[in-house]
Coordinates of C-alpha atoms and ligand atoms in Angstrom, one line a residue:
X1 CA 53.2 -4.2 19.9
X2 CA 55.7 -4.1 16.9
X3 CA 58.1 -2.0 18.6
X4 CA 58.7 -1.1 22.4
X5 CA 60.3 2.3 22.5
X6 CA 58.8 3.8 25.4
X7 CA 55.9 2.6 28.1
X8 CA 53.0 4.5 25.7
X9 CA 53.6 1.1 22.7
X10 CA 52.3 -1.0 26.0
X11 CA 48.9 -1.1 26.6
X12 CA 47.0 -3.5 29.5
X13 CA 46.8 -6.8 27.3
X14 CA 50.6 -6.3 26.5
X15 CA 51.5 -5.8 30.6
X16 CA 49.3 -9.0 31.3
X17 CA 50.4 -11.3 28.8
X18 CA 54.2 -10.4 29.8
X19 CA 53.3 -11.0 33.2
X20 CA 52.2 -14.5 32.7
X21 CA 54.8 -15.0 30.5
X22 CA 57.4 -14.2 33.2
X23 CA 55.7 -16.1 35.6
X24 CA 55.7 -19.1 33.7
X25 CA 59.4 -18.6 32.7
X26 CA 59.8 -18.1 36.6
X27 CA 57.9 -21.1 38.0
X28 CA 59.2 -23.3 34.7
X29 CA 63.1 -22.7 34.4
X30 CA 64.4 -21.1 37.7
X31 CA 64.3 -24.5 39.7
X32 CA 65.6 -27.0 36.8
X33 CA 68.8 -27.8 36.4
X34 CA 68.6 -26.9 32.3
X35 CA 67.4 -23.9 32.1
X36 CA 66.8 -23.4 28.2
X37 CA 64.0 -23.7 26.2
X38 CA 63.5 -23.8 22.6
X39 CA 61.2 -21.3 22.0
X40 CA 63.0 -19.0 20.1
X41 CA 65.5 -21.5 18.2
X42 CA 66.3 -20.2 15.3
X43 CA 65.7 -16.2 16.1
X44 CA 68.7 -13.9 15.9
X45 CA 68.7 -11.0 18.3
X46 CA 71.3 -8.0 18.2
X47 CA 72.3 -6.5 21.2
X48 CA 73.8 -3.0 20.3
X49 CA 74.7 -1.1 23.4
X50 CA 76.8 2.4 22.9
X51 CA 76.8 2.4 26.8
X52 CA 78.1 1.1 29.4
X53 CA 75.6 -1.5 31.0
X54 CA 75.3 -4.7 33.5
X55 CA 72.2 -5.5 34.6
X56 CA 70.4 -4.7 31.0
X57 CA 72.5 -6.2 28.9
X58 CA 73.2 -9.4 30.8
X59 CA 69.9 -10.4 31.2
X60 CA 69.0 -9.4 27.7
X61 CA 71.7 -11.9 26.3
X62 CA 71.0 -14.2 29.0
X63 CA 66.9 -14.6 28.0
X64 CA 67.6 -15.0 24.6
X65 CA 69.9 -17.8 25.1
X66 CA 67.3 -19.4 27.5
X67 CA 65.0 -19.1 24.8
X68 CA 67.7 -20.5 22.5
X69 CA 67.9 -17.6 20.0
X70 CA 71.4 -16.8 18.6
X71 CA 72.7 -13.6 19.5
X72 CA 74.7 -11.0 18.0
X73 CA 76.7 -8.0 20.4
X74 CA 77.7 -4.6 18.8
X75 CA 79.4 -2.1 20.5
X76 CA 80.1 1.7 18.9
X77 CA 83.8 1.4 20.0
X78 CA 84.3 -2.0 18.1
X79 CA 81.7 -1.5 15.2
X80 CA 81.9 0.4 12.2
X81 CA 79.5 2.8 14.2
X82 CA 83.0 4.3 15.6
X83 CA 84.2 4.6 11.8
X84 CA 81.4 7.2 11.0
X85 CA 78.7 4.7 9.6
X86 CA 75.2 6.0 10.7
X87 CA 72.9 4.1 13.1
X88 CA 70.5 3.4 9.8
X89 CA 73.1 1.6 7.7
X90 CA 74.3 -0.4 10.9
X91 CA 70.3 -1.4 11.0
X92 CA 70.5 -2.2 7.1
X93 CA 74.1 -4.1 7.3
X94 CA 72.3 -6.1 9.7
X95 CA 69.0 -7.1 8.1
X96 CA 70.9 -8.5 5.8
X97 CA 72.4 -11.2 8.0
X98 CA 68.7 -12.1 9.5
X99 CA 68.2 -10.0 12.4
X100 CA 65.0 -10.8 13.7
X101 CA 64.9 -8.3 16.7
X102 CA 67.1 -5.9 17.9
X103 CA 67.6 -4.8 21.7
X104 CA 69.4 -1.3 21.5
X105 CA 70.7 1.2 24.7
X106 CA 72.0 4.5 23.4
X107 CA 73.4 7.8 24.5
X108 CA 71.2 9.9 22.5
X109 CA 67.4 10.3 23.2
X110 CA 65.4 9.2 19.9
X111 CA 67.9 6.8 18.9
X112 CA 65.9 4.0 18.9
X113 CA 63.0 5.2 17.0
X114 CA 65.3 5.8 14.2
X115 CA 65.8 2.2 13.7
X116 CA 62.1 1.3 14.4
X117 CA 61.2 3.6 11.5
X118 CA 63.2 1.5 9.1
X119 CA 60.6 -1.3 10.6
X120 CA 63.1 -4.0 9.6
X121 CA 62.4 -6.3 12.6
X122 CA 61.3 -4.9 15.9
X123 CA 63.2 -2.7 18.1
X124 CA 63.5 -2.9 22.4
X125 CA 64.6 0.4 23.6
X126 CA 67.1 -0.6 25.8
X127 CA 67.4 3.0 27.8
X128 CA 67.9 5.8 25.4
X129 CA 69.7 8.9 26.7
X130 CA 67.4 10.6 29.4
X131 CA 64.2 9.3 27.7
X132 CA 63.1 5.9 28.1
X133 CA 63.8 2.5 29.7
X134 CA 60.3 0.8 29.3
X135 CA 61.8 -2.8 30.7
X136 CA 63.3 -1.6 33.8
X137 CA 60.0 -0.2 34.4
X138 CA 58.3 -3.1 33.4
X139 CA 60.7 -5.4 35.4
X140 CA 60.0 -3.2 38.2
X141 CA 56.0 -3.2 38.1
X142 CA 56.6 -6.8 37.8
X143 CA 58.8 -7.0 41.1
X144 CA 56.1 -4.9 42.7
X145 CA 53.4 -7.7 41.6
X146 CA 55.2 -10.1 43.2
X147 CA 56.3 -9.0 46.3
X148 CA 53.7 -6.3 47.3
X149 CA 51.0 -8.3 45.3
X150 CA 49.7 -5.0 44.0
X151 CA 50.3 -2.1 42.5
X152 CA 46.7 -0.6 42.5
X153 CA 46.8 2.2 45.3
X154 CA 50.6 2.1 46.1
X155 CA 51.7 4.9 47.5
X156 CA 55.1 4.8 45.2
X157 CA 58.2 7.8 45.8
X158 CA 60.7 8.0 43.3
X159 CA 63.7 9.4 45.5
X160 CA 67.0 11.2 43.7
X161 CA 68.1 12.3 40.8
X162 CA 64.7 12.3 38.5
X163 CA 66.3 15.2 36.5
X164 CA 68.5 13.2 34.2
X165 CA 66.7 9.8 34.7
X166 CA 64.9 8.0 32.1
X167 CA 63.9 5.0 34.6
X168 CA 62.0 8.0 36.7
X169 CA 60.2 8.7 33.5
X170 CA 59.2 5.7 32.1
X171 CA 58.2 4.3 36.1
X172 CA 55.6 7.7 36.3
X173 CA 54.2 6.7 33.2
X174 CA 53.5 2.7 33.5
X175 CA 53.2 2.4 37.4
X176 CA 50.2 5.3 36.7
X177 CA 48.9 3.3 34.6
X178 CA 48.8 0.3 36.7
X179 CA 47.3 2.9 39.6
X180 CA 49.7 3.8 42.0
X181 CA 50.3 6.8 43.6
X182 CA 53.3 8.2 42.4
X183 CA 55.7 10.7 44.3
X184 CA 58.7 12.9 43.7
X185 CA 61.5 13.8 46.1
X186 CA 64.4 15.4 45.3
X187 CA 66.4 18.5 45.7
X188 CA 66.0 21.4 42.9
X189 CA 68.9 20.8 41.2
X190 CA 67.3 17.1 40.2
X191 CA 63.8 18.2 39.2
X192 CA 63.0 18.5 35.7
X193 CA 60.9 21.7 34.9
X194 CA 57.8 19.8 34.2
X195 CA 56.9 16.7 36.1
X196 CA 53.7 15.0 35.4
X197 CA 50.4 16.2 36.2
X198 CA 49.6 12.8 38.1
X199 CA 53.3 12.7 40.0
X200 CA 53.0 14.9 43.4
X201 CA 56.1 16.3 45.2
X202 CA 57.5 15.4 48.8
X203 CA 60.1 17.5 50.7
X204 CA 62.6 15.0 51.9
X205 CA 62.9 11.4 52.9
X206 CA 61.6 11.2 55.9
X207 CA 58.1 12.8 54.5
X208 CA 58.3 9.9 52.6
X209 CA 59.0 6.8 54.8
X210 CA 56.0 8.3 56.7
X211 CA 53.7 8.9 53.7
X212 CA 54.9 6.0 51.4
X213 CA 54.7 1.9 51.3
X214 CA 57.7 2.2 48.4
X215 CA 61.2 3.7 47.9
X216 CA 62.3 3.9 44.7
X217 CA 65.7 5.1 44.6
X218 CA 67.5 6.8 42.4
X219 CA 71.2 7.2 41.4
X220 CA 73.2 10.3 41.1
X221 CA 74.4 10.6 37.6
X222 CA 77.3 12.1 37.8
X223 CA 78.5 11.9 34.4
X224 CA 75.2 13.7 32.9
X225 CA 76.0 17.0 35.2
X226 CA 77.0 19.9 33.1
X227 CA 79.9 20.7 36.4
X228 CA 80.0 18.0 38.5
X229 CA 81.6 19.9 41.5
X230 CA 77.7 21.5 41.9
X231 CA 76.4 17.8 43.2
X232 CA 77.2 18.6 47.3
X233 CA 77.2 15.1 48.3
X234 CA 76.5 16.0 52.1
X235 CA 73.9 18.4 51.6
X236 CA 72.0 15.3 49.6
X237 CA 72.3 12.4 51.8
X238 CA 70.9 15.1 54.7
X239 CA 67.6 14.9 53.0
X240 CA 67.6 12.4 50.3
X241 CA 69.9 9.2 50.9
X242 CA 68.1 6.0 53.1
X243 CA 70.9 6.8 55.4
X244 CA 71.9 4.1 58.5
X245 CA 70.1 6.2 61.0
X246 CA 66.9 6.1 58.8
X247 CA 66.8 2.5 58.5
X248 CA 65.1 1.7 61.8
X249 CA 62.3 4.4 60.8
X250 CA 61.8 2.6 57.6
X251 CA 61.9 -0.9 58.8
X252 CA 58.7 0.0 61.4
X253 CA 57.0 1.3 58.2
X254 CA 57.4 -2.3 56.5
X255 CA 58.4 -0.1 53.3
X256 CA 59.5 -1.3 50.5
X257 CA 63.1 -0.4 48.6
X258 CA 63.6 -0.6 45.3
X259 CA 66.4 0.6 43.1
X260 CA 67.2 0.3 39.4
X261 CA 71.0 0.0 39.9
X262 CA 73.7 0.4 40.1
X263 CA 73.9 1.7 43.1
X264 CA 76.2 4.6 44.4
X265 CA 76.6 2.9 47.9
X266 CA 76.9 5.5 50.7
X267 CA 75.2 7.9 48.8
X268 CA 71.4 7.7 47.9
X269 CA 71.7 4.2 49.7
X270 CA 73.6 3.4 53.0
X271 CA 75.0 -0.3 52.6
X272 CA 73.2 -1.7 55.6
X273 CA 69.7 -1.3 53.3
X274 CA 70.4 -4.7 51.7
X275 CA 69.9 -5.8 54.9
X276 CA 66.2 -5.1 55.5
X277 CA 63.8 -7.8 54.8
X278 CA 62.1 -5.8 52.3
X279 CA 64.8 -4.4 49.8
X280 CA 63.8 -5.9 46.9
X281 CA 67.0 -4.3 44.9
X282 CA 68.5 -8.1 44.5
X283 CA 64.5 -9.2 43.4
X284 CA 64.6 -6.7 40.6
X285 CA 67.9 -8.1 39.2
X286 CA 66.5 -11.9 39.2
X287 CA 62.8 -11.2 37.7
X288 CA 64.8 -9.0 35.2
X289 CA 65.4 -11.7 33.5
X290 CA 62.1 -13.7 33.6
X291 CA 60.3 -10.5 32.2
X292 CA 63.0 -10.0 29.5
X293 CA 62.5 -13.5 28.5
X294 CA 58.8 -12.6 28.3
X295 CA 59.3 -9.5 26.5
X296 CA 61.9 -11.6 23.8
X297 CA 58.9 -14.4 23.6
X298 CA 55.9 -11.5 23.3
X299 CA 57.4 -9.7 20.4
X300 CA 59.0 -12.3 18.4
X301 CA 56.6 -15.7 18.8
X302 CA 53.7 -16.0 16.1
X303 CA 50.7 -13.6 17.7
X304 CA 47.4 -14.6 18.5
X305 CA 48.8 -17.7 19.4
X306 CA 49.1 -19.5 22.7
X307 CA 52.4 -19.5 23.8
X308 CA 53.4 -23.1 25.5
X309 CA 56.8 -23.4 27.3
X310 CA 58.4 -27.1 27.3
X311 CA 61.4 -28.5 26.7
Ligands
CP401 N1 69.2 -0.6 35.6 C1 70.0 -0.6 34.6 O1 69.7 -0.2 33.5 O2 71.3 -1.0 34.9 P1 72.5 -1.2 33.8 O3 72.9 0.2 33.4 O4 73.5 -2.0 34.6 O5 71.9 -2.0 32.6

């Protein structure tokens, strides 16, 4: 895997080997008091991000400095990106200075793979418009290994706004892969035209908590609606949201609830769901990092080789 630009660049070995890596990175540097290791000393990794981002971007920067690489942060507003210089000659400026890797989250669908073509160093799609987000999905299948400990025959539903979401997209492609079931529930307006052949629909929540052994919720996104004012809040969280009254329901079905974040609280998620034993929302955040360490360690250390962590 020279590049990861969407879940098709990942194929079994690739999933395996990240999962061992995270697991080491896990069992290996969460309980010590220094956390680094200096498995990537010496690697310089870009972090370009033209939006906005927490989770993603934190534990991106984060893993490579617990793998000691030196890192580099470009934003369009602050870069000569805003000045009119294309996303190519950014990629070229910064060969120049070393780069070894770059992570990159971008507004426009494709924007990765325009770097990756250059094949300067290799390129982590970072979530690119509506497309892709290969490592939330992989952070999630790892979550799923961990605290289901399976994936194979999961009865999975992906619950919101799947429409304009590229972590919907990239989930029905890799947790298929892995062998879950996978499920869509949404309104209409939040459907894309074609969903995968593999990817069945549900007609509201509660089908769902009864049918399902994981919620995956999904956040509105406002800002990607063409007239915001057609999103009837109300009407949604009817059929859609894991309200306070559905809580009891889903806590006697021992189901799992997962969400990429952020979350819109008291919209597809009532606040009380952090609550439940099983929301694993919190989980994702926290193995985020472990599996983007392992992603960072998979792609840049010498292949074929064994990879040892020590300090
Ligand atoms: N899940 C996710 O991509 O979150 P951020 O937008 O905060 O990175």
């Amino acid at each position: 895997m020279r590049h990861l630009i969407t879940v098709s660049d990942l194929n079994y070995e690739d999933i395996n080997s990240v999962f061992k890596l995270a697991d080491s990175f896990y069992e290996q540097t969460e309980k010590r008091p220094i956390k680094k290791v200096p498995l990537l000393t010496g690697k310089t990794i870009v972090l370009l991000f033209s939006e906005p981002s927490t989770r993603t971007r934190i534990s991106f920067e984060l893993a490579a400095k617990r793998l000691s690489a030196d890192t580099l942060s470009i934003t369009e507003g602050t870069s000569s990106l805003k000045k009119g210089e294309s996303l190519e000659d950014t990629a070229l400026t910064l060969n120049e200075y070393g780069v070894d890797l770059m992570i990159i989250r971008h507004r426009l669908s494709g924007a990765p793979d325009r770097i990756a073509a250059l094949d300067l160093f290799p390129v982590v799609n970072a979530g690119d418009g509506k497309r892709a987000h290969p490592t939330q999905a992989i952070l999630d299948a790892y979550t799923l290994y961990k605290e289901a400990g399976k994936i194979k025959g999961l009865k999975i539903a992906i619950i919101g706004d799947i429409l304009h979401s590229r972590v919907a997209r990239s989930n029905f492609e890799l947790l298929y892969m892995l062998g879950a079931e996978l499920y869509a529930v949404a309104p209409a307006t939040m459907i894309p035209e074609f969903l995968p052949r593999h990817v069945r629909r549900l007609e509201s929540i509660d089908q769902a908590i009864e049918t399902c052994d994981v919620l995956y919720f999904l956040r509105i996104q406002f800002e990607r609606f063409q007239d915001r004012e057609t999103v009837d809040v109300d009407a949604y969280r009817k059929d859609y949201s894991l309200t306070r009254d559905r809580i009891r329901f889903a806590e006697s079905r021992k189901v799992f609830v997962m969400h990429p974040g952020p979350v819109n609280r008291g919209i597809e998620l009532d606040p009380e769901v952090f609550g439940l034993e099983r929301c694993l929302i919190l989980k994702q955040v926290k193995y985020g990092l472990y599996v983007r360490m392992a992603i960072l360690s998979y792609m840049l250390h010498d292949w074929g080789k064994e990879i040892e962590i020590s300090d």
